[in-house]
Amino acid sequence: MKTVVNYKTINKLAIPATIAGIAEPILSITDTAIVGNIPVDGIESLAAAGIVGSFLSMLIWILGQTRSAISAIISQYLGAGKLEEVKTLPAQAIFLNIVLSILILLSTIFIVDGIFRFMNASGKILQYCISYYSIRVWGFPLTLFVFAVMGIFRGLQNTYYPMLIAIVGAVLNIGLDFLLVYGIDGFIPPMYLEGAAWASLIAQAIMALMAFGFLMTKTDIGLKIRFPLHKELNRLIIMSLNLFVRAIALNVALILAVREATALGDKYIGAHTIAINLWLFSAFFIDGYAAAGNIMGGRLLGAKDYHGLWLLAKRIMVYGGLVSLALMLVGFVFYKPIGHIFSNETAVLQTFYSIFFIIILGLPMNTVAFVFDGVFKGLGEMKYLRNVLLAATFLGFVPMLFLSKYAHWGLYGIWIALTVWMVIRGGALVWKFRRKFRPLLQNT
């Protein structure tokens, strides 16, 4: 069946994917907003939540790449009309991923003090980092399982059930945050930062149960391991390894940014925590169209419909661009109120306002990078995505970061380096797509 590339089909996938995609940053933003307003040690709690959140995001992004690989392979088989041939692959992939995640989880527990000292945490912030991480880390395998199941549904051209999982998780996390962080007088004592960690863990557990239930009842794909190993498992592992290296390079940039902001002082890491959560929120908001590119791109490639693929790239760029312009407008109109959602500390807010405009102005370029990221994942071009991230990080971001440090640009320099990073990522992907697929249009 030919895939129709129009407003309706794209948005049928993109809108639920957007809602699902912003669930994770909403969890982080909720923690940030509520923790930042804790009446006792609010700045220290906000800093700890930001540092731990960055490290956990790194782990999740590095090991969560199986989602994109599963989605790409399933969508390509669907486009080629051979879905039955790939149904045993997801269970094998999920099993390998979860085992690896548990091994990494257990290994970090013994060196957690050193991890956060490396990120320049000390004193009370370090204590809070350790207590917060020791609870939240147990949600790590649960999140990876949810990501993998969402990848299966994406490959099947279905973003509705991932959206339901995400909505329930986000709403539950917000309710539990208020309940556990601040407590209920005479009934539940306030748990402050640890309450936020428990809220996230419980929400992740419920999301994992929902993902399991939907997979069992709404698809023909099971979780029983069947042998022999699927012939595509090797390709999936190679794709995942390329994305693994890519995610390491991506998180080198994000972790170095947190480390340098932490070194500047409490108000700077507090401001950076707010900024990076808003940046991630906008990224995942735009990522709905990247998901549509991922889902439909793989299917169009499987069907060898290059004209449809070219049209898809053009249209999702237009729709994603409109979303980024809307986000820019919201950012400038609510420039000051947005900051007050996260903190009432004057020093933190003043520092945040001084760099917020950089984040807003960078949204269009972020759209280009994120949308083509999604398309390339659907096409299975993981090796090129890896090389782009390596170049953007080590030839763009890192030199700019240390140049700004030498020039004493402070938090401005960190966000200028992140902007350069995104320009390289977006530009390289557009160049490659045009170079590879424009000639194919002339031959079909």
PDB file of C-alpha atoms in Angstrom, residues 21-276:
ATOM      1  CA  GLY A  21       7.980  13.152  23.191  1.00  0.00           C
ATOM      2  CA  ILE A  22       7.513  15.996  25.653  1.00  0.00           C
ATOM      3  CA  ALA A  23       6.639  13.601  28.498  1.00  0.00           C
ATOM      4  CA  GLU A  24      10.268  13.095  29.537  1.00  0.00           C
ATOM      5  CA  PRO A  25      11.179  16.800  29.548  1.00  0.00           C
ATOM      6  CA  ILE A  26       7.911  17.523  31.354  1.00  0.00           C
ATOM      7  CA  LEU A  27       9.040  15.124  34.077  1.00  0.00           C
ATOM      8  CA  SER A  28      12.345  16.994  34.329  1.00  0.00           C
ATOM      9  CA  ILE A  29      10.724  20.431  34.098  1.00  0.00           C
ATOM     10  CA  THR A  30       8.220  19.510  36.806  1.00  0.00           C
ATOM     11  CA  ASP A  31      11.014  18.388  39.086  1.00  0.00           C
ATOM     12  CA  THR A  32      12.953  21.563  38.293  1.00  0.00           C
ATOM     13  CA  ALA A  33      10.008  23.907  38.912  1.00  0.00           C
ATOM     14  CA  ILE A  34       8.878  22.239  42.132  1.00  0.00           C
ATOM     15  CA  VAL A  35      12.376  21.592  43.487  1.00  0.00           C
ATOM     16  CA  GLY A  36      13.448  25.144  42.657  1.00  0.00           C
ATOM     17  CA  ASN A  37      10.725  26.438  44.968  1.00  0.00           C
ATOM     18  CA  ILE A  38      11.535  24.183  47.944  1.00  0.00           C
ATOM     19  CA  PRO A  39      11.594  26.431  51.047  1.00  0.00           C
ATOM     20  CA  VAL A  40      14.725  24.769  52.463  1.00  0.00           C
ATOM     21  CA  ASP A  41      17.965  24.836  50.400  1.00  0.00           C
ATOM     22  CA  GLY A  42      16.095  25.620  47.174  1.00  0.00           C
ATOM     23  CA  ILE A  43      19.183  26.651  45.160  1.00  0.00           C
ATOM     24  CA  GLU A  44      21.167  23.586  46.260  1.00  0.00           C
ATOM     25  CA  SER A  45      18.230  21.269  45.501  1.00  0.00           C
ATOM     26  CA  LEU A  46      17.755  22.861  42.070  1.00  0.00           C
ATOM     27  CA  ALA A  47      21.452  22.479  41.291  1.00  0.00           C
ATOM     28  CA  ALA A  48      21.449  18.820  42.378  1.00  0.00           C
ATOM     29  CA  ALA A  49      18.349  18.039  40.302  1.00  0.00           C
ATOM     30  CA  GLY A  50      20.021  19.630  37.272  1.00  0.00           C
ATOM     31  CA  ILE A  51      23.295  17.736  37.682  1.00  0.00           C
ATOM     32  CA  VAL A  52      21.650  14.359  38.295  1.00  0.00           C
ATOM     33  CA  GLY A  53      19.099  14.956  35.542  1.00  0.00           C
ATOM     34  CA  SER A  54      21.900  15.628  33.051  1.00  0.00           C
ATOM     35  CA  PHE A  55      23.737  12.441  34.012  1.00  0.00           C
ATOM     36  CA  LEU A  56      20.607  10.270  33.878  1.00  0.00           C
ATOM     37  CA  SER A  57      19.641  11.787  30.523  1.00  0.00           C
ATOM     38  CA  MET A  58      23.087  10.822  29.275  1.00  0.00           C
ATOM     39  CA  LEU A  59      22.606   7.191  30.338  1.00  0.00           C
ATOM     40  CA  ILE A  60      19.093   7.017  28.894  1.00  0.00           C
ATOM     41  CA  TRP A  61      20.077   8.604  25.591  1.00  0.00           C
ATOM     42  CA  ILE A  62      23.129   6.415  25.201  1.00  0.00           C
ATOM     43  CA  LEU A  63      21.316   3.132  25.825  1.00  0.00           C
ATOM     44  CA  GLY A  64      17.927   4.219  24.495  1.00  0.00           C
ATOM     45  CA  GLN A  65      19.140   4.217  20.907  1.00  0.00           C
ATOM     46  CA  THR A  66      17.730   0.735  20.347  1.00  0.00           C
ATOM     47  CA  ARG A  67      14.360   2.475  20.017  1.00  0.00           C
ATOM     48  CA  SER A  68      15.417   4.221  16.816  1.00  0.00           C
ATOM     49  CA  ALA A  69      17.062   1.092  15.406  1.00  0.00           C
ATOM     50  CA  ILE A  70      13.981  -1.068  16.074  1.00  0.00           C
ATOM     51  CA  SER A  71      11.705   1.596  14.605  1.00  0.00           C
ATOM     52  CA  ALA A  72      13.812   1.931  11.445  1.00  0.00           C
ATOM     53  CA  ILE A  73      13.985  -1.801  10.739  1.00  0.00           C
ATOM     54  CA  ILE A  74      10.295  -2.482  11.440  1.00  0.00           C
ATOM     55  CA  SER A  75       9.154   0.477   9.313  1.00  0.00           C
ATOM     56  CA  GLN A  76      11.390  -0.598   6.415  1.00  0.00           C
ATOM     57  CA  TYR A  77       9.999  -4.145   6.536  1.00  0.00           C
ATOM     58  CA  LEU A  78       6.482  -2.731   6.720  1.00  0.00           C
ATOM     59  CA  GLY A  79       7.126  -0.596   3.633  1.00  0.00           C
ATOM     60  CA  ALA A  80       8.463  -3.626   1.777  1.00  0.00           C
ATOM     61  CA  GLY A  81       5.395  -5.695   2.784  1.00  0.00           C
ATOM     62  CA  LYS A  82       7.469  -8.184   4.837  1.00  0.00           C
ATOM     63  CA  LEU A  83       6.415  -7.400   8.423  1.00  0.00           C
ATOM     64  CA  GLU A  84       5.939 -11.088   9.354  1.00  0.00           C
ATOM     65  CA  GLU A  85       9.655 -11.676   8.787  1.00  0.00           C
ATOM     66  CA  VAL A  86      10.733  -9.325  11.591  1.00  0.00           C
ATOM     67  CA  LYS A  87       8.364 -10.110  14.479  1.00  0.00           C
ATOM     68  CA  THR A  88      10.892 -12.076  16.563  1.00  0.00           C
ATOM     69  CA  LEU A  89      13.516  -9.307  16.475  1.00  0.00           C
ATOM     70  CA  PRO A  90      12.124  -6.828  19.078  1.00  0.00           C
ATOM     71  CA  ALA A  91      12.126  -9.314  21.996  1.00  0.00           C
ATOM     72  CA  GLN A  92      15.766 -10.212  21.363  1.00  0.00           C
ATOM     73  CA  ALA A  93      16.762  -6.556  21.115  1.00  0.00           C
ATOM     74  CA  ILE A  94      14.876  -5.517  24.267  1.00  0.00           C
ATOM     75  CA  PHE A  95      16.394  -8.388  26.264  1.00  0.00           C
ATOM     76  CA  LEU A  96      19.944  -7.384  25.318  1.00  0.00           C
ATOM     77  CA  ASN A  97      19.245  -3.730  26.067  1.00  0.00           C
ATOM     78  CA  ILE A  98      17.698  -4.319  29.502  1.00  0.00           C
ATOM     79  CA  VAL A  99      20.515  -6.647  30.601  1.00  0.00           C
ATOM     80  CA  LEU A 100      23.091  -4.043  29.573  1.00  0.00           C
ATOM     81  CA  SER A 101      21.179  -1.285  31.375  1.00  0.00           C
ATOM     82  CA  ILE A 102      21.083  -3.265  34.628  1.00  0.00           C
ATOM     83  CA  LEU A 103      24.828  -3.901  34.455  1.00  0.00           C
ATOM     84  CA  ILE A 104      25.524  -0.197  33.945  1.00  0.00           C
ATOM     85  CA  LEU A 105      23.074   0.764  36.695  1.00  0.00           C
ATOM     86  CA  LEU A 106      24.800  -1.511  39.207  1.00  0.00           C
ATOM     87  CA  SER A 107      28.243  -0.264  38.210  1.00  0.00           C
ATOM     88  CA  THR A 108      27.362   3.416  38.730  1.00  0.00           C
ATOM     89  CA  ILE A 109      26.032   2.874  42.256  1.00  0.00           C
ATOM     90  CA  PHE A 110      29.537   2.152  43.574  1.00  0.00           C
ATOM     91  CA  ILE A 111      31.158   5.232  42.033  1.00  0.00           C
ATOM     92  CA  VAL A 112      28.327   7.748  42.338  1.00  0.00           C
ATOM     93  CA  ASP A 113      30.345  10.061  44.615  1.00  0.00           C
ATOM     94  CA  GLY A 114      33.158  10.262  42.069  1.00  0.00           C
ATOM     95  CA  ILE A 115      30.730  10.821  39.183  1.00  0.00           C
ATOM     96  CA  PHE A 116      29.198  13.922  40.714  1.00  0.00           C
ATOM     97  CA  ARG A 117      32.521  15.238  42.035  1.00  0.00           C
ATOM     98  CA  PHE A 118      33.732  15.084  38.423  1.00  0.00           C
ATOM     99  CA  MET A 119      30.766  17.278  37.551  1.00  0.00           C
ATOM    100  CA  ASN A 120      32.041  19.813  40.117  1.00  0.00           C
ATOM    101  CA  ALA A 121      29.413  19.047  42.768  1.00  0.00           C
ATOM    102  CA  SER A 122      30.586  19.514  46.352  1.00  0.00           C
ATOM    103  CA  GLY A 123      29.304  20.073  49.872  1.00  0.00           C
ATOM    104  CA  LYS A 124      25.534  20.086  50.279  1.00  0.00           C
ATOM    105  CA  ILE A 125      24.931  19.896  46.509  1.00  0.00           C
ATOM    106  CA  LEU A 126      26.980  16.671  46.353  1.00  0.00           C
ATOM    107  CA  GLN A 127      24.986  15.168  49.236  1.00  0.00           C
ATOM    108  CA  TYR A 128      21.723  16.018  47.512  1.00  0.00           C
ATOM    109  CA  CYS A 129      22.992  14.608  44.194  1.00  0.00           C
ATOM    110  CA  ILE A 130      23.789  11.255  45.797  1.00  0.00           C
ATOM    111  CA  SER A 131      20.464  10.930  47.654  1.00  0.00           C
ATOM    112  CA  TYR A 132      18.435  12.005  44.600  1.00  0.00           C
ATOM    113  CA  TYR A 133      20.322   9.717  42.208  1.00  0.00           C
ATOM    114  CA  SER A 134      20.136   6.669  44.516  1.00  0.00           C
ATOM    115  CA  ILE A 135      16.342   6.702  44.088  1.00  0.00           C
ATOM    116  CA  ARG A 136      15.897   7.873  40.500  1.00  0.00           C
ATOM    117  CA  VAL A 137      18.462   5.491  39.021  1.00  0.00           C
ATOM    118  CA  TRP A 138      16.152   2.487  39.543  1.00  0.00           C
ATOM    119  CA  GLY A 139      13.820   3.939  36.946  1.00  0.00           C
ATOM    120  CA  PHE A 140      16.574   3.683  34.330  1.00  0.00           C
ATOM    121  CA  PRO A 141      15.784   0.129  33.057  1.00  0.00           C
ATOM    122  CA  LEU A 142      12.064   0.917  33.175  1.00  0.00           C
ATOM    123  CA  THR A 143      12.529   3.956  30.940  1.00  0.00           C
ATOM    124  CA  LEU A 144      14.622   1.974  28.464  1.00  0.00           C
ATOM    125  CA  PHE A 145      11.906  -0.688  28.250  1.00  0.00           C
ATOM    126  CA  VAL A 146       9.271   1.996  27.593  1.00  0.00           C
ATOM    127  CA  PHE A 147      11.493   3.576  24.918  1.00  0.00           C
ATOM    128  CA  ALA A 148      11.936   0.214  23.164  1.00  0.00           C
ATOM    129  CA  VAL A 149       8.188  -0.462  23.127  1.00  0.00           C
ATOM    130  CA  MET A 150       7.572   3.036  21.770  1.00  0.00           C
ATOM    131  CA  GLY A 151      10.091   2.235  19.022  1.00  0.00           C
ATOM    132  CA  ILE A 152       8.083  -0.867  18.090  1.00  0.00           C
ATOM    133  CA  PHE A 153       4.867   1.137  17.841  1.00  0.00           C
ATOM    134  CA  ARG A 154       6.619   3.818  15.789  1.00  0.00           C
ATOM    135  CA  GLY A 155       7.831   1.193  13.349  1.00  0.00           C
ATOM    136  CA  LEU A 156       4.237   0.036  13.033  1.00  0.00           C
ATOM    137  CA  GLN A 157       3.240   3.640  12.143  1.00  0.00           C
ATOM    138  CA  ASN A 158       1.389   4.062  15.448  1.00  0.00           C
ATOM    139  CA  THR A 159       2.084   6.958  17.818  1.00  0.00           C
ATOM    140  CA  TYR A 160      -1.264   6.830  19.640  1.00  0.00           C
ATOM    141  CA  TYR A 161      -0.376   4.292  22.335  1.00  0.00           C
ATOM    142  CA  PRO A 162       3.000   5.910  23.108  1.00  0.00           C
ATOM    143  CA  MET A 163       1.062   9.150  23.555  1.00  0.00           C
ATOM    144  CA  LEU A 164      -1.292   7.542  26.100  1.00  0.00           C
ATOM    145  CA  ILE A 165       1.649   6.110  28.038  1.00  0.00           C
ATOM    146  CA  ALA A 166       3.354   9.497  28.063  1.00  0.00           C
ATOM    147  CA  ILE A 167       0.267  11.443  29.163  1.00  0.00           C
ATOM    148  CA  VAL A 168      -0.418   9.127  32.104  1.00  0.00           C
ATOM    149  CA  GLY A 169       3.246   9.217  33.165  1.00  0.00           C
ATOM    150  CA  ALA A 170       3.471  13.004  33.003  1.00  0.00           C
ATOM    151  CA  VAL A 171       0.196  13.663  34.849  1.00  0.00           C
ATOM    152  CA  LEU A 172       1.035  11.087  37.512  1.00  0.00           C
ATOM    153  CA  ASN A 173       4.509  12.536  37.999  1.00  0.00           C
ATOM    154  CA  ILE A 174       3.173  16.070  38.431  1.00  0.00           C
ATOM    155  CA  GLY A 175       0.593  14.969  41.011  1.00  0.00           C
ATOM    156  CA  LEU A 176       3.104  12.892  42.954  1.00  0.00           C
ATOM    157  CA  ASP A 177       5.637  15.744  42.857  1.00  0.00           C
ATOM    158  CA  PHE A 178       3.283  18.080  44.688  1.00  0.00           C
ATOM    159  CA  LEU A 179       2.199  15.319  47.071  1.00  0.00           C
ATOM    160  CA  LEU A 180       5.650  14.001  48.007  1.00  0.00           C
ATOM    161  CA  VAL A 181       7.851  17.094  47.756  1.00  0.00           C
ATOM    162  CA  TYR A 182       5.658  19.421  49.816  1.00  0.00           C
ATOM    163  CA  GLY A 183       3.622  16.777  51.675  1.00  0.00           C
ATOM    164  CA  ILE A 184       0.169  17.123  53.196  1.00  0.00           C
ATOM    165  CA  ASP A 185       0.019  18.754  56.612  1.00  0.00           C
ATOM    166  CA  GLY A 186      -0.748  16.156  59.275  1.00  0.00           C
ATOM    167  CA  PHE A 187      -0.806  13.279  56.775  1.00  0.00           C
ATOM    168  CA  ILE A 188       2.325  13.062  54.596  1.00  0.00           C
ATOM    169  CA  PRO A 189       5.548  14.773  55.748  1.00  0.00           C
ATOM    170  CA  PRO A 190       7.395  16.804  53.081  1.00  0.00           C
ATOM    171  CA  MET A 191      10.198  14.788  51.460  1.00  0.00           C
ATOM    172  CA  TYR A 192      11.617  17.709  49.433  1.00  0.00           C
ATOM    173  CA  LEU A 193      14.182  16.579  46.824  1.00  0.00           C
ATOM    174  CA  GLU A 194      13.834  12.864  47.619  1.00  0.00           C
ATOM    175  CA  GLY A 195      10.075  13.218  47.124  1.00  0.00           C
ATOM    176  CA  ALA A 196      10.694  14.401  43.559  1.00  0.00           C
ATOM    177  CA  ALA A 197      12.880  11.355  42.951  1.00  0.00           C
ATOM    178  CA  TRP A 198      10.203   8.955  44.248  1.00  0.00           C
ATOM    179  CA  ALA A 199       7.557  10.707  42.133  1.00  0.00           C
ATOM    180  CA  SER A 200       9.614  10.128  38.969  1.00  0.00           C
ATOM    181  CA  LEU A 201      10.343   6.492  39.846  1.00  0.00           C
ATOM    182  CA  ILE A 202       6.688   5.629  40.502  1.00  0.00           C
ATOM    183  CA  ALA A 203       5.606   7.343  37.267  1.00  0.00           C
ATOM    184  CA  GLN A 204       8.247   5.411  35.290  1.00  0.00           C
ATOM    185  CA  ALA A 205       7.032   2.116  36.787  1.00  0.00           C
ATOM    186  CA  ILE A 206       3.426   2.808  35.771  1.00  0.00           C
ATOM    187  CA  MET A 207       4.531   3.764  32.258  1.00  0.00           C
ATOM    188  CA  ALA A 208       6.454   0.471  31.956  1.00  0.00           C
ATOM    189  CA  LEU A 209       3.372  -1.513  32.998  1.00  0.00           C
ATOM    190  CA  MET A 210       1.253   0.339  30.445  1.00  0.00           C
ATOM    191  CA  ALA A 211       3.828  -0.252  27.700  1.00  0.00           C
ATOM    192  CA  PHE A 212       3.857  -3.971  28.469  1.00  0.00           C
ATOM    193  CA  GLY A 213       0.064  -4.123  28.454  1.00  0.00           C
ATOM    194  CA  PHE A 214      -0.310  -2.309  25.120  1.00  0.00           C
ATOM    195  CA  LEU A 215       2.384  -4.403  23.463  1.00  0.00           C
ATOM    196  CA  MET A 216       0.675  -7.632  24.552  1.00  0.00           C
ATOM    197  CA  THR A 217      -2.870  -6.583  23.638  1.00  0.00           C
ATOM    198  CA  LYS A 218      -2.490  -4.242  20.650  1.00  0.00           C
ATOM    199  CA  THR A 219       0.206  -5.967  18.568  1.00  0.00           C
ATOM    200  CA  ASP A 220       1.200  -9.447  17.423  1.00  0.00           C
ATOM    201  CA  ILE A 221       4.736  -8.846  18.711  1.00  0.00           C
ATOM    202  CA  GLY A 222       5.558 -10.673  21.940  1.00  0.00           C
ATOM    203  CA  LEU A 223       8.447 -10.549  24.406  1.00  0.00           C
ATOM    204  CA  LYS A 224       9.216 -14.264  24.391  1.00  0.00           C
ATOM    205  CA  ILE A 225      12.764 -14.913  23.221  1.00  0.00           C
ATOM    206  CA  ARG A 226      12.784 -17.229  20.220  1.00  0.00           C
ATOM    207  CA  PHE A 227      15.789 -18.838  18.566  1.00  0.00           C
ATOM    208  CA  PRO A 228      17.618 -18.791  16.270  1.00  0.00           C
ATOM    209  CA  LEU A 229      18.729 -15.181  16.524  1.00  0.00           C
ATOM    210  CA  HIS A 230      17.069 -12.999  13.899  1.00  0.00           C
ATOM    211  CA  LYS A 231      19.141 -12.236  10.803  1.00  0.00           C
ATOM    212  CA  GLU A 232      18.580  -8.483  11.343  1.00  0.00           C
ATOM    213  CA  LEU A 233      19.891  -8.551  14.929  1.00  0.00           C
ATOM    214  CA  ASN A 234      23.427  -7.932  13.717  1.00  0.00           C
ATOM    215  CA  ARG A 235      22.321  -4.874  11.693  1.00  0.00           C
ATOM    216  CA  LEU A 236      20.302  -3.632  14.663  1.00  0.00           C
ATOM    217  CA  ILE A 237      23.323  -3.983  16.964  1.00  0.00           C
ATOM    218  CA  ILE A 238      25.567  -2.116  14.494  1.00  0.00           C
ATOM    219  CA  MET A 239      22.980   0.632  14.111  1.00  0.00           C
ATOM    220  CA  SER A 240      22.593   0.825  17.897  1.00  0.00           C
ATOM    221  CA  LEU A 241      26.368   0.941  18.402  1.00  0.00           C
ATOM    222  CA  ASN A 242      26.677   3.817  15.931  1.00  0.00           C
ATOM    223  CA  LEU A 243      23.909   5.630  17.778  1.00  0.00           C
ATOM    224  CA  PHE A 244      25.580   4.642  21.065  1.00  0.00           C
ATOM    225  CA  VAL A 245      28.790   6.431  20.013  1.00  0.00           C
ATOM    226  CA  ARG A 246      26.683   9.323  18.711  1.00  0.00           C
ATOM    227  CA  ALA A 247      24.874   9.604  22.024  1.00  0.00           C
ATOM    228  CA  ILE A 248      28.182   9.612  23.902  1.00  0.00           C
ATOM    229  CA  ALA A 249      29.373  12.531  21.769  1.00  0.00           C
ATOM    230  CA  LEU A 250      26.045  14.300  22.309  1.00  0.00           C
ATOM    231  CA  ASN A 251      26.238  13.864  26.053  1.00  0.00           C
ATOM    232  CA  VAL A 252      29.883  14.912  26.201  1.00  0.00           C
ATOM    233  CA  ALA A 253      28.614  18.304  25.052  1.00  0.00           C
ATOM    234  CA  LEU A 254      25.739  18.416  27.538  1.00  0.00           C
ATOM    235  CA  ILE A 255      27.805  17.144  30.478  1.00  0.00           C
ATOM    236  CA  LEU A 256      30.671  19.549  29.747  1.00  0.00           C
ATOM    237  CA  ALA A 257      28.133  22.366  29.635  1.00  0.00           C
ATOM    238  CA  VAL A 258      26.773  21.364  33.058  1.00  0.00           C
ATOM    239  CA  ARG A 259      30.294  20.952  34.432  1.00  0.00           C
ATOM    240  CA  GLU A 260      31.388  24.409  33.294  1.00  0.00           C
ATOM    241  CA  ALA A 261      28.163  26.002  34.563  1.00  0.00           C
ATOM    242  CA  THR A 262      28.625  24.302  37.945  1.00  0.00           C
ATOM    243  CA  ALA A 263      32.167  25.642  38.168  1.00  0.00           C
ATOM    244  CA  LEU A 264      30.860  29.193  37.709  1.00  0.00           C
ATOM    245  CA  GLY A 265      28.795  28.994  40.929  1.00  0.00           C
ATOM    246  CA  ASP A 266      25.394  28.061  42.369  1.00  0.00           C
ATOM    247  CA  LYS A 267      23.374  30.767  40.615  1.00  0.00           C
ATOM    248  CA  TYR A 268      24.890  29.793  37.262  1.00  0.00           C
ATOM    249  CA  ILE A 269      24.133  26.074  37.513  1.00  0.00           C
ATOM    250  CA  GLY A 270      20.649  27.005  38.760  1.00  0.00           C
ATOM    251  CA  ALA A 271      20.112  29.237  35.707  1.00  0.00           C
ATOM    252  CA  HIS A 272      21.645  26.637  33.378  1.00  0.00           C
ATOM    253  CA  THR A 273      19.352  23.940  34.815  1.00  0.00           C
ATOM    254  CA  ILE A 274      16.298  26.050  33.943  1.00  0.00           C
ATOM    255  CA  ALA A 275      17.694  26.869  30.500  1.00  0.00           C
ATOM    256  CA  ILE A 276      18.633  23.306  29.550  1.00  0.00           C
TER     257      ILE A 276
END
